[in-house]
Amino acid sequence: MSNTNGNTDVNLITSLAIMRRWCETVYNTRQAVIIDTGIDMTNCSLAKHVINGNGFKYVGNRIIEEDHFQDENGHGTTCADTILQVFSEAQFYVIKIANSEGKTSTELLQRALKQCLTLNIKFICVSLALTKELYQQDLSEIIQLLENQNKLVFVSVRNGSKRSYPACLSGVIGVGGLPYCSKKAFSYSAHQEIQGVFDDSPIFVYTLAGRFTFFKGTSKANALCVGMSMKILTESLKCNEELTFSEFNDLLEQYARQHEVAELTEVIRPVTESDKNECSEQLRVQIERVMYRITGKELEPDLLLNGPFISQTTGINFNNFYDFWKALEEEIGFTIQDYHQIRILDACSYSALLSFLEGVMNCRTAIMKNV
C-alpha cells in the first residue's frame, strides 16, 4: 500500500513538473501573425499592439526580406483593427507581402508562411485569395508543416465565390461571409472545406493616416474569425500548444452551436410621415448642408428620405463617409470619442442617421446637465 502511494506521489510530481515546463513554452493566444499589406505604424492606437514584423518583396526576379512593414494600402490595417474589435488584447507580428495596390504572389505567400514555421505564434491571418493555383503542392506542404506544429492558418474565400485558393486547401481554416450585422455571430462546420461563416457587413475601422473607413467582405469576416478564435481560446484554455487543427475545428463548431446565430432584430424600414415630423429640422438642415459641401449634390427631400443614405444617388460612399462625418461634427459642434461606435445600421438610411444623431445629442445634453 505504501509503495503504491509513493509511486502515485512521484508520478503526480513528475506530471506537474512536465505540465509546468509545457505551460511555459505554449503559444501566446494573444498573438497573431498578419500576412497582408502591413500595418500603419503611424497610428499609435494600432502600433502599440505590434510586437515585431518584416516584409518580403520582389527586386527584379529575386525575393528580398526587409524590416519595412508600413502599410501603403490600408487592407492590413483594417484587418488588424477588426481583430481588435472582438479581442482588444491582441498583439501582432506583421509580415508584409502585398504592395500599395494590394497585389502579391504565391511565392511571397510561401516565404511568409515558411517564416511562420520559425515563430512561436499559433494564429496566422491571411485575408487574401490568389488567382493562380501555381505551387499549390508546395504551399500545401508548408501548411502541413504548420499544422504539425499545431498552428492555425485562417484564410478568406474570394468575395463572391464559394471556393477559392488557398482557403480551400486541407489544413487551412477557410472563412466565408454573410451579413449577420454582428461582430460575434458566426456559424462553423468542422468538416466542411470552408468551415467558418462570419459577418461580412461593413464596420467602421481604422485605415491609413488615422482615418476611418467602412470595411466589409470576406477579408473582414476572416479577421473576425481570427479575433473570435483568439478570444475563445484565451478565455477557455490556459495551456493550448497541443490543441490540434482538428480539435480546434471541433471546439469552434461546438461553440457556434451553443451560441446560435439569432435572427436580425433590426429591420431597415422606409421613412413614414411621422418620422419626417419627428425629425429635428435643424439636424436635417445641417446634414443636407454638409452633404452639399462634400458631394456638391442638392437632393429633393423625398429622394433623400426614401432611399439608402450611402448610395450613388446621395453621393455619400464608403470612401468619403469619414470626410462627411468629420464635417458633420464640425457643423453640429460635437465629437464622438470612439468612431468604432458608428455602425452601418446607423448610416444605412437618412432616418437611421437622424435617429442616431438625436440619440447622441440627447446623451450629450444629459451629461452636460449632470456636470
XYZ file of C-alpha atoms in Angstrom:
371
model
C 0.000 0.000 0.000
C 2.748 2.412 0.924
C 4.683 1.617 -2.260
C 1.605 2.334 -4.412
C 1.017 5.707 -2.747
C 4.668 6.554 -3.110
C 4.637 5.803 -6.818
C 1.436 7.831 -7.214
C 3.046 10.803 -5.483
C 6.148 10.528 -7.671
C 4.057 10.256 -10.845
C 1.948 13.248 -9.814
C 5.012 15.369 -9.054
C 6.597 14.341 -12.381
C 3.390 15.143 -14.286
C 3.091 18.553 -12.628
C 6.708 19.339 -13.464
C 6.179 18.374 -17.106
C 2.958 20.416 -17.255
C 4.719 23.417 -15.715
C 7.504 23.302 -18.328
C 4.900 22.813 -21.097
C 2.862 25.823 -19.980
C 5.997 27.956 -20.002
C 6.544 27.227 -23.708
C 2.965 27.312 -25.043
C 1.892 29.677 -27.778
C 0.642 33.030 -26.576
C -3.066 33.077 -27.501
C -2.959 36.865 -27.527
C -0.600 36.960 -30.512
C -1.335 36.559 -34.217
C 0.663 36.836 -37.420
C -0.949 39.118 -40.010
C 0.219 38.333 -43.556
C -1.080 41.231 -45.612
C -0.209 44.757 -46.754
C 1.398 45.665 -43.414
C 0.079 47.885 -40.628
C 0.047 51.666 -40.390
C 2.734 52.208 -37.753
C 1.975 55.946 -37.611
C -1.300 55.018 -35.878
C -0.451 54.909 -32.173
C -3.669 53.062 -31.301
C -2.607 50.155 -33.512
C 1.198 50.393 -33.305
C 1.126 49.631 -29.572
C -0.274 46.194 -30.453
C 2.587 45.350 -32.843
C 5.344 43.190 -31.357
C 7.518 42.958 -34.496
C 7.402 42.403 -38.224
C 9.116 42.322 -41.595
C 8.302 42.196 -45.284
C 9.048 40.266 -48.463
C 9.060 41.783 -51.938
C 10.487 41.274 -55.403
C 13.526 43.201 -56.566
C 13.896 42.153 -60.162
C 13.461 38.383 -60.186
C 14.685 37.952 -56.636
C 12.698 37.961 -53.374
C 14.293 40.005 -50.633
C 13.413 40.422 -46.967
C 13.222 43.865 -45.386
C 12.429 45.338 -41.986
C 9.890 47.703 -43.539
C 6.231 46.722 -42.992
C 4.469 50.103 -43.087
C 1.063 49.715 -44.734
C 0.711 51.635 -48.001
C -2.679 50.208 -48.943
C -4.781 50.063 -45.768
C -6.048 46.480 -46.020
C -3.746 45.013 -43.378
C -4.502 47.918 -41.062
C -8.260 47.365 -41.342
C -7.773 43.633 -40.668
C -5.771 44.371 -37.516
C -8.341 46.847 -36.226
C -11.159 44.386 -36.959
C -9.418 41.726 -34.848
C -9.094 44.247 -32.035
C -12.830 44.996 -32.152
C -13.558 41.499 -30.843
C -10.328 40.849 -28.925
C -8.790 44.049 -27.573
C -5.767 42.227 -26.067
C -4.490 41.053 -29.470
C -0.843 41.573 -30.403
C 0.503 41.291 -33.929
C 3.567 40.080 -35.755
C 3.280 41.696 -39.190
C 4.553 40.160 -42.430
C 4.054 42.467 -45.388
C 3.781 40.699 -48.754
C 1.294 42.907 -50.673
C 2.056 46.281 -52.269
C 0.181 49.577 -52.313
C -2.285 48.097 -54.817
C -2.893 45.076 -52.593
C -1.178 42.716 -55.050
C 1.025 39.787 -54.068
C 2.046 36.334 -55.346
C 2.072 32.693 -54.298
C 5.871 32.795 -53.924
C 5.681 35.694 -51.464
C 2.936 33.933 -49.515
C 5.122 30.824 -49.374
C 8.013 32.833 -47.927
C 5.728 34.373 -45.312
C 4.276 31.017 -44.265
C 7.761 29.467 -44.098
C 8.741 32.229 -41.704
C 5.706 31.348 -39.552
C 7.335 27.946 -39.003
C 10.034 29.770 -37.012
C 7.656 31.964 -34.985
C 6.214 30.866 -31.648
C 2.747 32.133 -32.632
C -0.322 29.935 -33.105
C -2.701 32.187 -35.108
C -1.958 33.192 -38.710
C -4.314 35.589 -40.513
C -4.242 35.531 -44.335
C -7.095 37.692 -45.668
C -6.354 37.258 -49.347
C -7.123 34.963 -52.273
C -4.823 34.049 -55.142
C -5.930 33.886 -58.769
C -3.472 31.216 -59.908
C -3.043 27.775 -58.384
C 0.685 27.685 -59.065
C 2.838 25.973 -56.466
C -0.275 24.542 -54.803
C 1.600 21.394 -53.781
C 4.481 23.414 -52.297
C 2.034 25.591 -50.378
C 0.133 22.561 -49.123
C 3.377 21.074 -47.802
C 4.173 24.243 -45.835
C 0.644 24.300 -44.414
C 1.048 20.652 -43.376
C 4.234 21.572 -41.503
C 2.381 24.396 -39.759
C -0.429 22.002 -38.880
C 2.168 19.621 -37.426
C 3.212 22.486 -35.140
C -0.460 22.892 -34.111
C -0.584 26.334 -35.701
C -3.820 27.659 -37.209
C -3.927 29.330 -40.641
C -7.087 31.366 -41.349
C -7.753 32.280 -44.999
C -10.639 34.245 -46.514
C -12.618 32.982 -49.502
C -12.633 35.265 -52.533
C -15.596 37.648 -52.411
C -18.458 36.328 -54.499
C -17.019 32.794 -54.611
C -17.947 29.627 -52.765
C -14.463 28.229 -53.228
C -11.062 29.836 -53.747
C -7.370 29.208 -53.232
C -5.718 28.856 -50.717
C -8.838 28.899 -48.492
C -9.873 25.511 -49.876
C -6.595 23.741 -49.020
C -6.526 20.980 -46.434
C -5.175 22.145 -43.089
C -6.491 25.703 -43.604
C -9.446 27.288 -41.839
C -11.438 28.717 -44.742
C -13.727 31.643 -43.938
C -16.704 32.972 -45.887
C -19.185 35.704 -45.044
C -22.863 36.513 -44.503
C -24.439 39.807 -43.355
C -25.114 38.916 -39.721
C -24.612 42.574 -38.692
C -22.901 41.320 -35.528
C -19.177 41.043 -34.810
C -19.673 37.972 -32.626
C -22.254 35.992 -34.603
C -20.971 33.115 -36.728
C -21.609 29.564 -37.897
C -18.994 26.841 -38.099
C -18.864 23.390 -39.708
C -15.706 21.491 -38.804
C -15.843 19.021 -41.676
C -16.660 21.444 -44.487
C -13.997 22.715 -46.873
C -14.881 26.288 -45.875
C -15.500 25.899 -42.166
C -16.354 29.365 -40.852
C -19.012 31.869 -41.880
C -18.667 35.232 -40.142
C -20.233 38.668 -40.557
C -19.182 40.377 -43.786
C -21.323 43.513 -43.385
C -19.479 46.851 -43.104
C -17.978 48.096 -39.833
C -16.142 51.376 -39.232
C -12.420 50.759 -38.634
C -9.033 52.444 -38.936
C -7.328 52.737 -42.287
C -4.255 54.803 -43.248
C -3.286 58.157 -41.687
C -5.598 57.695 -38.693
C -8.673 57.840 -40.906
C -11.671 55.534 -40.611
C -13.426 53.595 -43.346
C -16.158 51.001 -43.699
C -14.572 47.543 -44.045
C -16.612 44.654 -45.410
C -16.432 41.353 -47.283
C -14.708 38.057 -46.591
C -11.423 39.703 -45.565
C -13.323 41.377 -42.761
C -15.114 38.096 -41.957
C -11.753 36.296 -41.764
C -10.322 38.914 -39.407
C -13.378 38.490 -37.181
C -12.806 34.726 -37.206
C -9.214 35.219 -36.048
C -10.251 37.655 -33.310
C -13.065 35.437 -32.032
C -10.801 32.369 -32.076
C -8.150 34.195 -30.048
C -10.791 35.360 -27.592
C -12.382 31.916 -27.206
C -9.071 30.105 -26.726
C -7.681 32.727 -24.359
C -10.781 32.572 -22.177
C -11.201 28.799 -22.257
C -7.669 27.357 -22.215
C -4.543 28.024 -20.198
C -2.307 25.556 -21.994
C -3.152 25.142 -25.676
C 0.027 24.214 -27.563
C -1.280 20.680 -28.071
C -4.675 21.851 -29.356
C -4.590 20.399 -32.870
C -6.183 21.671 -36.064
C -8.896 19.016 -35.768
C -9.551 19.750 -32.086
C -9.766 23.465 -32.805
C -12.345 22.844 -35.540
C -14.447 20.750 -33.169
C -14.139 23.402 -30.454
C -15.322 26.212 -32.746
C -18.203 24.121 -34.073
C -19.323 23.306 -30.550
C -19.061 26.966 -29.541
C -21.083 28.053 -32.604
C -23.831 25.548 -31.776
C -24.004 26.798 -28.208
C -24.243 30.397 -29.436
C -26.567 30.026 -32.390
C -26.903 32.977 -34.729
C -30.068 34.827 -33.819
C -32.260 36.397 -36.464
C -31.636 40.081 -37.001
C -33.964 42.138 -34.850
C -33.150 45.436 -36.535
C -35.005 45.899 -39.774
C -34.437 48.759 -42.169
C -37.856 50.249 -42.795
C -38.986 53.059 -45.102
C -39.458 56.563 -43.749
C -43.024 57.370 -42.717
C -44.743 60.723 -42.428
C -44.473 60.532 -38.625
C -40.735 60.040 -38.969
C -40.498 63.209 -41.035
C -42.443 65.176 -38.440
C -40.373 63.869 -35.548
C -37.036 64.564 -37.201
C -35.185 67.560 -35.879
C -35.499 70.176 -38.584
C -32.231 71.747 -37.511
C -30.375 68.452 -37.848
C -31.872 67.890 -41.284
C -30.707 71.278 -42.474
C -27.207 70.704 -41.065
C -26.876 67.247 -42.633
C -28.014 68.482 -46.041
C -25.629 71.430 -45.827
C -22.682 69.114 -45.124
C -23.753 66.710 -47.868
C -23.672 69.523 -50.394
C -20.234 70.569 -49.151
C -18.849 67.022 -49.607
C -20.664 65.909 -52.769
C -21.870 69.085 -54.471
C -25.324 67.483 -54.745
C -28.637 69.061 -53.772
C -31.323 66.406 -53.446
C -35.079 66.625 -53.301
C -36.266 65.781 -49.735
C -38.356 62.781 -50.841
C -35.466 61.313 -52.817
C -33.184 61.662 -49.794
C -35.695 60.262 -47.322
C -36.848 57.218 -49.244
C -33.579 55.720 -50.481
C -30.392 54.352 -48.900
C -28.198 57.065 -47.439
C -24.872 55.605 -48.605
C -25.528 55.365 -52.320
C -24.698 56.705 -55.747
C -27.802 58.877 -55.545
C -26.698 60.777 -52.439
C -23.014 60.798 -53.390
C -22.057 59.528 -49.930
C -19.964 56.355 -50.192
C -17.529 54.290 -48.151
C -14.604 56.407 -49.375
C -15.970 59.820 -48.382
C -18.140 58.894 -45.378
C -15.296 59.719 -42.983
C -14.945 63.186 -44.530
C -18.715 63.635 -44.333
C -18.736 62.618 -40.679
C -15.852 64.913 -39.713
C -17.559 67.838 -41.474
C -20.856 66.966 -39.784
C -19.219 67.014 -36.355
C -17.805 70.440 -37.124
C -21.212 71.656 -38.340
C -23.168 70.345 -35.359
C -20.473 71.027 -32.774
C -19.975 67.576 -31.255
C -17.426 64.772 -31.408
C -17.784 61.032 -30.869
C -14.682 59.965 -28.973
C -14.561 56.482 -30.500
C -15.655 56.167 -34.126
C -15.917 52.398 -33.697
C -19.342 53.157 -32.201
C -20.670 54.043 -35.663
C -22.445 51.063 -37.233
C -23.602 50.633 -40.798
C -27.170 50.390 -39.457
C -26.740 53.926 -38.098
C -25.993 55.249 -41.581
C -27.961 52.957 -43.873
C -30.814 55.426 -44.257
C -31.474 59.098 -43.647
C -33.961 58.312 -40.877
C -31.480 55.952 -39.178
C -28.787 58.639 -39.285
C -31.162 61.246 -37.841
C -32.215 58.863 -35.079
C -28.581 58.076 -34.237
C -27.606 61.753 -34.151
C -30.595 62.652 -31.997
C -29.569 59.930 -29.559
C -26.011 61.297 -29.425
C -27.249 64.851 -28.906
C -29.696 63.805 -26.175
C -26.948 61.865 -24.404
C -24.622 64.857 -24.557
C -27.362 67.146 -23.191
C -27.979 64.771 -20.276
C -24.241 64.660 -19.471
C -23.999 68.465 -19.538
C -26.914 68.747 -17.098
C -25.182 66.460 -14.635
C -21.847 68.301 -14.764
